Amino acid sequence: MPDVTVPSTASATPPSDPSKTQVLSVRVLVGGSGGVPAFNQGSYSDPLPVQNAKGDRTIQSSGCGLCAWASALAAAGCRAPVLNGKTFSLPQDAATINPSSLLKYFSDYALSQNTSSAAAKTWAQQNIFAGSNDGVLQNMSKTVQAAINQLLSLNYPNTTPQFDNITNASTGGATGTDVPGVTAALEAGSPVILAVHFTGSSEDSNHQVLAVGIAKVIDKTYYVINDSGFGITDPLPKLRQTAGHVDKDVLGGCTASSKRNPADKDHSGVWGYDSIYKYRALGGLQPYTKLTLKGPPF
Amino acid sequence: MPYVFHQFVDDQGTPVPDVTWTLLGPGSGGQIASGSTSDDGNVGNPVPAPGGHTIQYDLELGTGDEGGGGADIAAENYDL
């Protein structure tokens, strides 16, 4: 528990300008066109290339990480290309990337790199898509990195993209803990995928979210998140409702905190995220996203 | 009677309510008062003696909001 030392005053009347201690602050990644777009995975029923025994894996069921990737790439202004034979093109009316079109892009990318659809499927399962218990993408994959760089090149033909999903990744900590790699990435304008752990779960981690901001609550650090699956999907509208000042109730719902969703009756009213198991920064996108951390009003 | 008066604010200078606090006397003095601010973040307390007093404080994040309409997600491990 922190403390401050304050003098006593002789008068029973409160001074007009009493001692003040700042206990709350929040900054969120904002670019020229707003914040980092957020996606609700429940809105996408696309089946995943790697299936479980039941054959029921979809973006809705297991696409939390994919939504995080799509958010970062949508923030970079990436639009969905079309594969013609082995060559991609970007139609003039191409829509901004979303989880569904990003999933298709990765499958198309495998086709573009292989001589047959069968070979592409095997290659993609080895180099792009994760196993049936590990979300959609191999987040640490250099093939994924190459595919993203090609996507950026298609959208920004006169640039040399240097997307980096490799360098800044490590273990996290309990919610409220400052994770230096996460903070540094956000300070540099890079969103960060967090593997978060449900309160009370026996697994190491259960869900992926995208860190898009930093909140300080006294001496604790919480990360503002886009959450594709639970609670508040997009934090910016909620933060804007606070009329320019920081609101601890809103922060409880917009950050990867243990108070994220206490009203969930299926989890005895205490459910939330109690730790960040691992993180992975999505670096090298800032020249396209122009994201920087900004405080309120957003 | 001297008073200790203090305010907890956010980064816009707006008072923050519901900060749990404990007021300690000068030096190694014991606890004089404690509570949770509910009046716009203000702490105003009469104290028996002048001098520097210490306020220890803590703040819980709020209860958030269910919102968002979460997806039906099976618990899975994610290897980052």
Coordinates of C-alpha atoms in Angstrom, one line a residue:
Chain A
M1 CA 0.0 0.0 0.0
P2 CA 1.6 3.3 -1.1
D3 CA 1.6 6.3 1.2
V4 CA 1.9 10.1 1.0
T5 CA 2.8 12.6 3.7
V6 CA 0.6 15.6 4.1
P7 CA 0.8 18.6 6.5
S8 CA -2.0 19.4 8.9
T9 CA -3.6 22.8 8.6
A10 CA -4.7 24.9 11.5
S11 CA -8.1 25.7 10.1
A12 CA -11.1 23.4 10.2
T13 CA -11.9 24.8 6.7
P14 CA -10.5 22.8 3.9
P15 CA -7.9 24.7 1.9
S16 CA -8.9 25.7 -1.6
D17 CA -6.0 23.8 -3.2
P18 CA -5.4 20.7 -1.1
S19 CA -2.6 18.3 -1.6
K20 CA -3.2 16.0 -4.5
T21 CA -2.0 12.6 -5.5
Q22 CA -2.6 11.1 -8.9
V23 CA -3.8 7.6 -8.6
L24 CA -5.3 6.8 -12.0
S25 CA -4.1 7.3 -15.5
V26 CA -4.7 5.7 -18.9
R27 CA -3.3 6.0 -22.4
V28 CA -4.5 4.1 -25.5
L29 CA -3.0 3.6 -28.9
V30 CA -4.6 6.0 -31.3
G31 CA -3.7 6.7 -34.9
G32 CA -5.0 9.1 -37.5
S33 CA -8.2 7.2 -38.0
G34 CA -8.9 6.3 -34.4
G35 CA -8.0 3.4 -32.2
V36 CA -7.1 -0.2 -33.1
P37 CA -10.2 -1.8 -34.6
A38 CA -11.8 -4.6 -32.5
F39 CA -13.5 -7.7 -33.7
N40 CA -16.0 -10.0 -31.9
Q41 CA -15.0 -13.5 -32.8
G42 CA -18.6 -14.6 -32.2
S43 CA -19.5 -12.8 -35.5
Y44 CA -17.4 -15.2 -37.6
S45 CA -18.4 -18.8 -38.2
D46 CA -15.6 -19.7 -40.7
P47 CA -14.3 -23.2 -40.1
L48 CA -10.6 -23.4 -39.2
P49 CA -8.1 -25.3 -41.4
V50 CA -7.0 -27.4 -38.5
Q51 CA -9.9 -29.2 -36.9
N52 CA -10.5 -31.2 -33.7
A53 CA -12.1 -34.6 -33.6
K54 CA -15.6 -33.2 -33.6
G55 CA -14.8 -31.0 -36.6
D56 CA -16.4 -28.0 -35.0
R57 CA -13.5 -25.5 -34.7
T58 CA -14.4 -22.1 -36.1
I59 CA -13.2 -18.5 -35.6
Q60 CA -16.1 -18.2 -33.1
S61 CA -14.9 -21.1 -31.0
S62 CA -11.1 -20.7 -31.3
G63 CA -10.3 -17.5 -33.2
C64 CA -9.4 -15.1 -30.4
G65 CA -5.7 -14.9 -31.5
L66 CA -6.7 -14.5 -35.1
C67 CA -8.9 -11.6 -34.1
A68 CA -6.0 -10.0 -32.4
W69 CA -3.9 -10.3 -35.5
A70 CA -6.7 -8.9 -37.6
S71 CA -7.1 -5.9 -35.3
A72 CA -3.4 -5.0 -35.7
L73 CA -3.4 -5.4 -39.5
A74 CA -6.7 -3.5 -39.8
A75 CA -5.1 -0.7 -37.8
A76 CA -2.3 -0.8 -40.4
G77 CA -4.9 -0.2 -43.1
C78 CA -4.4 -3.6 -44.7
R79 CA -7.1 -4.6 -47.2
A80 CA -7.9 -8.1 -48.3
P81 CA -6.1 -9.1 -51.5
V82 CA -7.3 -11.6 -54.1
L83 CA -5.3 -14.6 -55.3
N84 CA -5.2 -15.2 -59.1
G85 CA -3.3 -18.3 -59.8
K86 CA -0.1 -17.8 -57.9
T87 CA -0.3 -14.0 -57.8
F88 CA -2.1 -11.7 -55.4
S89 CA -3.7 -8.5 -56.5
L90 CA -5.5 -5.8 -54.5
P91 CA -8.8 -4.7 -56.1
Q92 CA -9.6 -1.0 -55.8
D93 CA -12.7 -1.8 -53.7
A94 CA -11.0 -4.3 -51.5
A95 CA -12.4 -4.2 -47.9
T96 CA -10.3 -3.7 -44.8
I97 CA -9.0 -7.0 -43.4
N98 CA -11.0 -8.8 -40.8
P99 CA -10.7 -12.2 -39.1
S100 CA -12.5 -14.0 -41.9
S101 CA -10.5 -12.4 -44.8
L102 CA -7.3 -12.7 -42.9
L103 CA -7.9 -16.5 -42.4
K104 CA -8.6 -16.8 -46.2
Y105 CA -5.4 -14.8 -46.9
F106 CA -3.2 -17.2 -45.0
S107 CA -4.8 -20.2 -46.8
D108 CA -4.3 -18.4 -50.2
Y109 CA -0.7 -17.5 -49.2
A110 CA -0.1 -21.3 -48.8
L111 CA -1.5 -21.9 -52.2
S112 CA 0.7 -19.3 -53.7
Q113 CA 3.8 -20.9 -52.2
N114 CA 3.0 -24.5 -53.3
T115 CA 2.4 -26.5 -56.4
S116 CA -0.8 -28.2 -55.4
S117 CA -3.7 -27.6 -52.9
A118 CA -2.7 -30.8 -51.1
A119 CA 0.9 -29.7 -50.7
A120 CA -0.4 -26.2 -49.7
K121 CA -2.6 -27.7 -46.9
T122 CA 0.3 -29.8 -45.5
W123 CA 2.7 -26.9 -45.7
A124 CA 0.2 -24.5 -44.0
Q125 CA -0.3 -26.9 -41.2
Q126 CA 3.5 -27.1 -40.7
N127 CA 4.2 -23.4 -41.0
I128 CA 1.2 -21.2 -40.5
F129 CA -1.7 -22.8 -38.6
A130 CA -1.5 -24.0 -35.1
G131 CA -2.7 -27.4 -33.7
S132 CA -6.2 -28.1 -32.6
N133 CA -5.6 -26.9 -29.1
D134 CA -3.5 -23.8 -29.9
G135 CA -5.7 -21.2 -31.5
V136 CA -5.5 -20.5 -35.2
L137 CA -2.0 -19.2 -36.0
Q138 CA 1.6 -20.2 -35.1
N139 CA 2.2 -16.8 -33.6
M140 CA 6.0 -17.2 -33.6
S141 CA 6.2 -18.4 -37.2
K142 CA 8.6 -16.8 -39.6
T143 CA 6.3 -18.0 -42.4
V144 CA 3.5 -16.0 -40.8
Q145 CA 5.9 -13.1 -40.7
A146 CA 6.7 -13.4 -44.4
A147 CA 3.0 -13.6 -45.2
I148 CA 2.3 -10.4 -43.3
N149 CA 5.2 -8.6 -45.0
Q150 CA 3.7 -9.6 -48.3
L151 CA 0.3 -8.4 -47.3
L152 CA 1.8 -5.1 -46.3
S153 CA 3.7 -4.9 -49.6
L154 CA 0.5 -5.4 -51.5
N155 CA -1.2 -2.6 -49.6
Y156 CA 1.9 -0.3 -49.6
P157 CA 3.7 -1.1 -52.8
N158 CA 6.5 1.4 -52.4
T159 CA 7.6 0.3 -48.9
T160 CA 9.8 -2.4 -47.5
P161 CA 7.8 -3.9 -44.6
Q162 CA 9.7 -5.1 -41.6
F163 CA 7.0 -6.8 -39.5
D164 CA 8.4 -8.4 -36.4
N165 CA 6.5 -11.1 -34.5
I166 CA 9.7 -12.7 -33.2
T167 CA 11.9 -10.3 -31.2
N168 CA 9.8 -9.1 -28.3
A169 CA 8.0 -12.1 -26.8
S170 CA 8.3 -13.6 -23.3
T171 CA 6.5 -14.6 -20.2
G172 CA 4.1 -12.2 -18.5
G173 CA 3.0 -11.9 -14.9
A174 CA 0.0 -11.4 -12.6
T175 CA -2.5 -8.9 -13.6
G176 CA -1.5 -5.5 -12.2
T177 CA 2.1 -6.3 -12.8
D178 CA 4.2 -4.2 -15.2
V179 CA 5.5 -6.4 -17.9
P180 CA 8.5 -4.4 -19.3
G181 CA 8.4 -5.9 -22.8
V182 CA 4.7 -5.2 -23.1
T183 CA 5.0 -1.7 -21.9
A184 CA 8.0 -1.0 -24.1
A185 CA 6.1 -2.3 -27.2
L186 CA 3.1 -0.2 -26.5
E187 CA 5.3 2.9 -25.8
A188 CA 6.7 2.3 -29.3
G189 CA 3.2 2.2 -30.8
S190 CA 3.0 -1.6 -31.2
P191 CA 0.0 -3.6 -30.1
V192 CA 0.8 -6.8 -28.1
I193 CA -1.0 -10.2 -28.1
L194 CA -1.5 -11.4 -24.5
A195 CA -2.2 -15.0 -23.5
V196 CA -4.4 -14.5 -20.5
H197 CA -5.3 -17.0 -17.8
F198 CA -8.9 -17.3 -16.5
T199 CA -9.3 -17.0 -12.7
G200 CA -9.4 -20.5 -11.3
S201 CA -8.5 -22.3 -14.5
S202 CA -6.1 -25.3 -14.3
E203 CA -4.6 -24.4 -17.7
D204 CA -1.6 -22.2 -18.2
S205 CA -3.6 -19.9 -20.4
N206 CA -7.0 -19.9 -22.0
H207 CA -7.6 -16.9 -24.2
Q208 CA -5.7 -14.4 -26.4
V209 CA -6.4 -10.6 -26.3
L210 CA -4.7 -7.6 -27.8
A211 CA -3.1 -5.0 -25.5
V212 CA -3.7 -1.5 -26.9
G213 CA -3.1 0.7 -23.9
I214 CA -1.6 1.2 -20.5
A215 CA -3.5 2.1 -17.3
K216 CA -1.8 3.0 -14.1
V217 CA -3.7 2.5 -10.9
I218 CA -1.6 3.7 -8.0
D219 CA 1.5 1.5 -8.3
K220 CA -0.1 -1.2 -10.5
T221 CA -0.1 -1.5 -14.3
Y222 CA -3.0 -2.8 -16.2
Y223 CA -3.2 -3.2 -19.9
V224 CA -6.2 -1.9 -21.9
I225 CA -7.3 -4.7 -24.3
N226 CA -9.4 -5.5 -27.3
D227 CA -11.1 -8.6 -26.2
S228 CA -12.7 -10.6 -29.0
G229 CA -14.5 -13.0 -26.7
F230 CA -15.5 -11.7 -23.3
G231 CA -16.5 -8.5 -21.7
I232 CA -16.0 -5.3 -23.6
T233 CA -14.8 -5.9 -27.1
D234 CA -13.6 -2.4 -28.0
P235 CA -12.4 -0.3 -25.0
L236 CA -12.4 3.1 -26.8
P237 CA -16.2 3.8 -26.8
K238 CA -16.4 2.9 -23.1
L239 CA -13.4 5.1 -22.3
R240 CA -15.0 8.0 -24.3
Q241 CA -18.1 7.7 -22.2
T242 CA -16.0 8.8 -19.2
A243 CA -16.1 12.4 -20.5
G244 CA -12.4 13.0 -20.5
H245 CA -11.4 11.7 -17.1
V246 CA -10.3 8.3 -16.0
D247 CA -13.0 6.0 -14.5
K248 CA -12.0 3.1 -12.3
D249 CA -15.2 1.2 -13.1
V250 CA -14.6 1.5 -16.8
L251 CA -10.9 0.6 -16.4
G252 CA -12.1 -2.6 -14.6
G253 CA -13.9 -3.6 -17.7
C254 CA -11.5 -2.4 -20.3
T255 CA -8.3 -3.9 -18.9
A256 CA -6.9 -7.4 -18.5
S257 CA -7.8 -7.2 -14.8
S258 CA -9.3 -9.7 -12.4
K259 CA -12.4 -7.5 -12.2
R260 CA -13.1 -7.8 -15.9
N261 CA -16.4 -9.6 -15.7
P262 CA -17.5 -10.2 -12.1
A263 CA -21.1 -10.5 -13.0
D264 CA -20.6 -13.8 -14.9
K265 CA -22.7 -16.2 -12.9
D266 CA -21.2 -19.2 -14.5
H267 CA -17.9 -18.4 -12.8
S268 CA -19.3 -17.7 -9.3
G269 CA -19.1 -13.9 -9.7
V270 CA -15.3 -13.7 -9.5
W271 CA -14.3 -14.6 -13.0
G272 CA -11.7 -12.6 -14.9
Y273 CA -8.1 -12.7 -15.9
D274 CA -5.6 -13.2 -13.0
S275 CA -2.4 -13.4 -15.1
I276 CA -0.8 -12.8 -18.4
Y277 CA 0.9 -16.1 -19.2
K278 CA 2.9 -15.0 -22.3
Y279 CA 2.9 -12.0 -24.6
R280 CA 4.0 -11.4 -28.2
A281 CA 4.5 -7.9 -29.5
L282 CA 3.5 -7.2 -33.1
G283 CA 6.3 -4.9 -34.1
G284 CA 7.2 -3.1 -37.3
L285 CA 3.6 -2.0 -38.1
Q286 CA 3.9 1.5 -36.6
P287 CA 5.0 3.2 -40.0
Y288 CA 1.6 2.1 -41.3
T289 CA -0.6 2.3 -38.2
K290 CA 0.9 5.7 -37.0
L291 CA -0.3 4.5 -33.6
T292 CA 0.9 6.4 -30.5
L293 CA -0.2 6.2 -26.8
K294 CA -2.5 9.1 -26.0
G295 CA -4.4 10.0 -22.8
P296 CA -8.0 11.2 -22.5
P297 CA -10.0 12.6 -24.1
F298 CA -9.8 10.0 -26.8
Chain B
M1 CA -8.0 21.8 15.8
P2 CA -5.7 21.2 12.9
Y3 CA -6.9 19.2 9.9
V4 CA -5.3 17.0 7.3
F5 CA -6.9 17.5 3.9
H6 CA -5.9 15.5 0.8
Q7 CA -7.4 14.7 -2.6
F8 CA -6.8 11.7 -4.9
V9 CA -7.1 12.6 -8.5
D10 CA -6.8 11.1 -12.0
D11 CA -4.5 12.3 -14.7
Q12 CA -7.0 15.0 -15.6
G13 CA -7.0 16.3 -12.1
T14 CA -10.5 14.9 -11.4
P15 CA -11.1 13.6 -7.9
V16 CA -11.3 9.9 -7.7
P17 CA -13.8 8.5 -5.1
D18 CA -13.6 5.1 -3.3
V19 CA -9.9 5.2 -2.5
T20 CA -9.4 3.2 0.7
W21 CA -7.1 5.1 3.1
T22 CA -5.6 5.1 6.5
L23 CA -4.3 8.2 8.2
L24 CA -1.2 7.9 10.5
G25 CA 0.1 10.4 12.9
P26 CA 3.5 12.2 12.7
G27 CA 6.6 10.2 13.1
S28 CA 5.8 6.7 14.1
G29 CA 2.4 7.8 15.3
G30 CA -0.4 5.3 15.1
Q31 CA -3.6 5.2 13.1
I32 CA -5.8 8.2 13.5
A33 CA -8.5 7.5 11.1
S34 CA -9.4 5.3 8.1
G35 CA -12.1 4.9 5.5
S36 CA -12.9 5.1 1.9
T37 CA -13.4 8.4 0.1
S38 CA -16.9 8.8 -1.1
D39 CA -17.0 12.5 -1.4
D40 CA -15.3 13.1 -4.7
G41 CA -12.0 11.7 -3.4
N42 CA -11.5 14.0 -0.5
V43 CA -9.9 13.1 2.7
G44 CA -10.6 15.7 5.5
N45 CA -9.8 14.8 9.1
P46 CA -9.3 16.6 12.3
V47 CA -6.0 15.5 13.9
P48 CA -4.9 15.9 17.6
A49 CA -1.5 17.6 16.7
P50 CA 0.1 19.6 13.9
G51 CA 2.9 18.2 11.8
G52 CA 3.3 15.9 8.8
H53 CA 0.8 13.0 8.7
T54 CA 0.9 10.0 6.5
I55 CA -1.9 8.7 4.3
Q56 CA -1.7 5.1 3.2
Y57 CA -4.0 4.3 0.4
D58 CA -5.3 1.7 -2.0
L59 CA -7.7 1.6 -4.9
E60 CA -9.6 -1.3 -6.4
L61 CA -10.6 -1.3 -10.0
G62 CA -14.3 -1.2 -10.6
T63 CA -16.6 -4.0 -11.5
G64 CA -16.4 -3.3 -15.2
D65 CA -19.2 -4.2 -17.6
E66 CA -20.3 -7.4 -19.2
G67 CA -21.0 -5.8 -22.5
G68 CA -19.6 -7.0 -25.8
G69 CA -21.5 -10.2 -26.2
G70 CA -18.8 -12.8 -25.8
A71 CA -18.3 -15.7 -28.0
D72 CA -18.8 -19.3 -27.0
I73 CA -15.2 -20.2 -26.5
A74 CA -13.9 -23.5 -25.3
A75 CA -11.0 -23.4 -22.9
E76 CA -7.9 -24.0 -24.8
N77 CA -4.2 -23.6 -24.4
Y78 CA -2.5 -21.0 -26.5
D79 CA 1.2 -21.5 -27.2
L80 CA 2.5 -18.1 -28.1

